[in-house]
mmCIF file of C-alpha atoms in Angstrom:
data_model
loop_
_atom_site.group_PDB
_atom_site.id
_atom_site.type_symbol
_atom_site.label_atom_id
_atom_site.label_comp_id
_atom_site.label_asym_id
_atom_site.label_seq_id
_atom_site.Cartn_x
_atom_site.Cartn_y
_atom_site.Cartn_z
ATOM 1 C CA MET A 1 107.587 -144.995 70.395
ATOM 2 C CA PRO A 2 107.646 -142.875 73.568
ATOM 3 C CA GLY A 3 104.819 -140.407 73.921
ATOM 4 C CA ARG A 4 102.404 -142.371 71.747
ATOM 5 C CA PRO A 5 98.817 -142.220 72.996
ATOM 6 C CA SER A 6 99.059 -145.839 74.076
ATOM 7 C CA SER A 7 101.802 -145.121 76.643
ATOM 8 C CA ARG A 8 100.538 -144.869 80.202
ATOM 9 C CA PRO A 9 102.054 -142.167 82.403
ATOM 10 C CA ARG A 10 101.283 -142.511 86.071
ATOM 11 C CA ARG A 11 97.906 -141.266 87.212
ATOM 12 C CA PRO A 12 98.131 -137.790 88.692
ATOM 13 C CA GLY A 13 95.645 -138.474 91.504
ATOM 14 C CA GLY A 14 92.375 -137.639 89.813
ATOM 15 C CA LEU A 15 91.312 -134.128 88.988
ATOM 16 C CA VAL A 16 92.921 -132.652 92.105
ATOM 17 C CA GLY A 17 96.262 -134.212 91.196
ATOM 18 C CA PHE A 18 95.933 -133.157 87.560
ATOM 19 C CA ASN A 19 95.191 -129.574 88.570
ATOM 20 C CA ALA A 20 98.192 -129.544 90.937
ATOM 21 C CA ALA A 21 100.645 -131.364 88.657
ATOM 22 C CA ALA A 22 103.668 -129.620 87.234
ATOM 23 C CA PRO A 23 102.967 -128.302 83.735
ATOM 24 C CA ALA A 24 105.234 -130.901 82.097
ATOM 25 C CA GLU A 25 103.506 -133.727 83.984
ATOM 26 C CA ALA A 26 100.042 -132.485 82.985
ATOM 27 C CA VAL A 27 101.119 -132.143 79.347
ATOM 28 C CA ALA A 28 102.623 -135.663 79.399
ATOM 29 C CA LEU A 29 99.367 -137.106 80.695
ATOM 30 C CA LEU A 30 97.396 -135.233 78.047
ATOM 31 C CA LEU A 31 99.771 -136.361 75.287
ATOM 32 C CA SER A 32 99.013 -139.943 76.288
ATOM 33 C CA CYS A 33 95.391 -139.183 75.377
ATOM 34 C CA CYS A 34 95.970 -137.270 72.128
ATOM 35 C CA HIS A 35 99.402 -136.770 70.620
ATOM 36 C CA SER A 36 99.060 -133.103 69.782
ATOM 37 C CA LEU A 37 101.383 -130.847 71.730
ATOM 38 C CA ARG A 38 99.247 -127.803 70.917
ATOM 39 C CA TRP A 39 96.120 -129.560 72.260
ATOM 40 C CA ALA A 40 97.889 -130.796 75.399
ATOM 41 C CA GLU A 41 99.453 -127.432 76.198
ATOM 42 C CA ARG A 42 96.170 -125.622 75.654
ATOM 43 C CA VAL A 43 94.221 -127.954 77.942
ATOM 44 C CA ALA A 44 96.959 -127.897 80.601
ATOM 45 C CA ALA A 45 97.210 -124.096 80.492
ATOM 46 C CA HIS A 46 93.602 -123.622 81.574
ATOM 47 C CA ARG A 47 93.988 -125.470 84.870
ATOM 48 C CA PRO A 48 92.577 -125.656 87.461
ATOM 49 C CA TYR A 49 89.333 -127.223 86.311
ATOM 50 C CA PRO A 50 86.426 -127.249 88.789
ATOM 51 C CA THR A 51 85.099 -130.626 87.615
ATOM 52 C CA VAL A 52 86.105 -133.514 85.383
ATOM 53 C CA GLU A 53 83.208 -132.559 83.123
ATOM 54 C CA ALA A 54 84.687 -129.062 82.704
ATOM 55 C CA LEU A 55 88.074 -130.581 81.856
ATOM 56 C CA LEU A 56 86.506 -132.933 79.304
ATOM 57 C CA ALA A 57 84.582 -130.036 77.744
ATOM 58 C CA ALA A 58 87.815 -128.044 77.459
ATOM 59 C CA ALA A 59 89.528 -131.051 75.878
ATOM 60 C CA ASP A 60 86.705 -131.315 73.340
ATOM 61 C CA GLU A 61 86.891 -127.613 72.538
ATOM 62 C CA ALA A 62 90.662 -127.761 72.070
ATOM 63 C CA GLY A 63 90.183 -130.754 69.788
ATOM 64 C CA TYR A 64 87.964 -128.730 67.486
ATOM 65 C CA ASP A 65 90.698 -126.117 67.130
ATOM 66 C CA LEU A 66 93.440 -128.463 65.901
ATOM 67 C CA SER A 67 95.155 -127.243 62.771
ATOM 68 C CA ARG A 68 95.573 -129.584 59.825
ATOM 69 C CA ALA A 69 99.201 -130.213 60.868
ATOM 70 C CA ASP A 70 98.177 -130.859 64.506
ATOM 71 C CA LEU A 71 95.545 -133.352 63.378
ATOM 72 C CA ASP A 72 97.992 -135.034 60.992
ATOM 73 C CA GLY A 73 100.505 -135.426 63.820
ATOM 74 C CA ALA A 74 97.938 -136.766 66.251
ATOM 75 C CA LEU A 75 96.608 -139.263 63.709
ATOM 76 C CA ALA A 76 100.154 -140.340 62.779
ATOM 77 C CA ALA A 77 100.783 -141.213 66.437
ATOM 78 C CA GLU A 78 97.804 -143.556 66.566
ATOM 79 C CA SER A 79 98.221 -147.233 65.873
ATOM 80 C CA SER A 80 95.772 -149.942 64.932
ATOM 81 C CA LEU A 81 94.925 -152.199 67.814
ATOM 82 C CA PRO A 82 95.133 -155.898 67.110
ATOM 83 C CA PRO A 83 92.130 -158.085 67.856
ATOM 84 C CA HIS A 84 91.992 -160.056 71.067
ATOM 85 C CA PRO A 85 94.286 -163.100 70.822
ATOM 86 C CA ASP A 86 91.263 -165.361 71.352
ATOM 87 C CA ALA A 87 89.565 -163.986 68.220
ATOM 88 C CA PRO A 88 89.189 -166.536 65.439
ATOM 89 C CA ALA A 89 92.029 -166.643 62.906
ATOM 90 C CA ALA A 90 89.680 -165.563 60.104
ATOM 91 C CA ALA A 91 88.661 -162.483 62.099
ATOM 92 C CA ARG A 92 92.299 -161.565 62.781
ATOM 93 C CA THR A 93 93.100 -161.933 59.072
ATOM 94 C CA ALA A 94 90.080 -159.838 58.054
ATOM 95 C CA LEU A 95 91.011 -157.121 60.520
ATOM 96 C CA ARG A 96 94.650 -156.973 59.374
ATOM 97 C CA ALA A 97 93.495 -156.698 55.742
ATOM 98 C CA ALA A 98 90.935 -154.010 56.588
ATOM 99 C CA HIS A 99 93.485 -151.964 58.552
ATOM 100 C CA ALA A 100 96.006 -152.251 55.705
ATOM 101 C CA ALA A 101 93.428 -151.103 53.149
ATOM 102 C CA TYR A 102 92.403 -148.156 55.319
ATOM 103 C CA GLU A 103 95.992 -147.061 56.000
ATOM 104 C CA SER A 104 96.800 -147.345 52.303
ATOM 105 C CA SER A 105 93.805 -145.183 51.404
ATOM 106 C CA PHE A 106 94.116 -142.498 54.071
ATOM 107 C CA GLY A 107 97.742 -142.582 55.254
ATOM 108 C CA HIS A 108 97.058 -143.130 58.947
ATOM 109 C CA ALA A 109 95.712 -145.740 61.300
ATOM 110 C CA PHE A 110 91.974 -146.262 61.532
ATOM 111 C CA VAL A 111 90.634 -144.509 64.640
ATOM 112 C CA ILE A 112 87.329 -145.267 66.254
ATOM 113 C CA SER A 113 86.070 -144.714 69.753
ATOM 114 C CA LEU A 114 84.642 -147.879 71.232
ATOM 115 C CA ASP A 115 83.579 -146.202 74.448
ATOM 116 C CA GLY A 116 80.321 -147.818 75.492
ATOM 117 C CA VAL A 117 80.689 -150.780 73.119
ATOM 118 C CA ARG A 118 80.614 -154.176 74.818
ATOM 119 C CA PRO A 119 83.920 -156.080 74.557
ATOM 120 C CA ASP A 120 82.293 -158.943 72.661
ATOM 121 C CA GLU A 121 81.026 -156.482 70.014
ATOM 122 C CA ARG A 122 84.240 -154.505 69.486
ATOM 123 C CA LEU A 123 85.748 -156.608 66.707
ATOM 124 C CA ASP A 124 82.541 -156.448 64.677
ATOM 125 C CA GLN A 125 82.246 -152.710 65.335
ATOM 126 C CA VAL A 126 85.803 -152.050 64.130
ATOM 127 C CA LEU A 127 85.411 -154.182 61.006
ATOM 128 C CA ALA A 128 82.079 -152.574 60.155
ATOM 129 C CA GLY A 129 83.517 -149.117 60.784
ATOM 130 C CA ILE A 130 86.535 -149.639 58.547
ATOM 131 C CA ARG A 131 84.436 -151.137 55.784
ATOM 132 C CA SER A 132 81.896 -148.320 55.865
ATOM 133 C CA ARG A 133 84.539 -145.588 55.987
ATOM 134 C CA LEU A 134 86.783 -146.981 53.244
ATOM 135 C CA GLY A 135 84.399 -145.527 50.661
ATOM 136 C CA ASN A 136 84.724 -141.995 52.022
ATOM 137 C CA GLU A 137 86.433 -139.200 50.155
ATOM 138 C CA PRO A 138 89.673 -138.147 51.910
ATOM 139 C CA GLU A 139 88.267 -134.859 53.271
ATOM 140 C CA GLU A 140 85.092 -136.531 54.502
ATOM 141 C CA GLU A 141 87.156 -139.202 56.253
ATOM 142 C CA ARG A 142 89.421 -136.570 57.768
ATOM 143 C CA VAL A 143 86.398 -134.960 59.451
ATOM 144 C CA ILE A 144 85.189 -138.333 60.758
ATOM 145 C CA ALA A 145 88.666 -139.330 61.948
ATOM 146 C CA ALA A 146 89.029 -135.978 63.758
ATOM 147 C CA GLU A 147 85.727 -136.550 65.573
ATOM 148 C CA GLU A 148 86.715 -140.099 66.520
ATOM 149 C CA LEU A 149 90.080 -138.818 67.769
ATOM 150 C CA ARG A 150 88.293 -136.249 69.965
ATOM 151 C CA ARG A 151 86.061 -139.013 71.360
ATOM 152 C CA LEU A 152 89.111 -141.229 71.983
ATOM 153 C CA ALA A 153 90.988 -138.420 73.721
ATOM 154 C CA ARG A 154 87.974 -137.717 75.932
ATOM 155 C CA ALA A 155 87.583 -141.392 76.895
ATOM 156 C CA ARG A 156 91.323 -141.808 77.525
ATOM 157 C CA LEU A 157 91.435 -138.689 79.691
ATOM 158 C CA ALA A 158 88.396 -139.743 81.726
ATOM 159 C CA PHE A 159 89.978 -143.180 82.222
ATOM 160 C CA ARG A 160 93.349 -141.739 83.308
ATOM 161 C CA LEU A 161 91.697 -139.454 85.859
ATOM 162 C CA ALA A 162 89.379 -142.123 87.247
ATOM 163 C CA PRO A 163 90.188 -143.378 90.731
ATOM 164 C CA GLY A 164 91.957 -146.739 90.987
#
């Protein structure tokens, strides 16, 4: 689906390019990080940012102000990532089952930021995260999912603005 957070618009040339980009281009880049038009427009509207850290702080702040509908839309745009193709078949089966159980319980894909987690630990981290969060009450999980979405958006934005 176009505009999903997994789509990759071209890099705007770091912070300088992001600050100078046309509003629609800046919003498109931001939507690739978090699929909330309100969030993207708010972050884009406050350009120019003096530093990447200031931009990331503004993105965090805007994430805290998402309405229930904005959060629902952003979570609906997320999708569960499959395990690495080299993962054992049993692990792939366990992950598919865990994702299905989570989506059935909460109505959206499981979101977790794996920023800083070693690649060889990611599958275990996701499985453990889903299993621990399946027991949450819906409102409790909504708060956790919102925080994970903010962390994901921050990591995606930092990655998209990084050189190279």
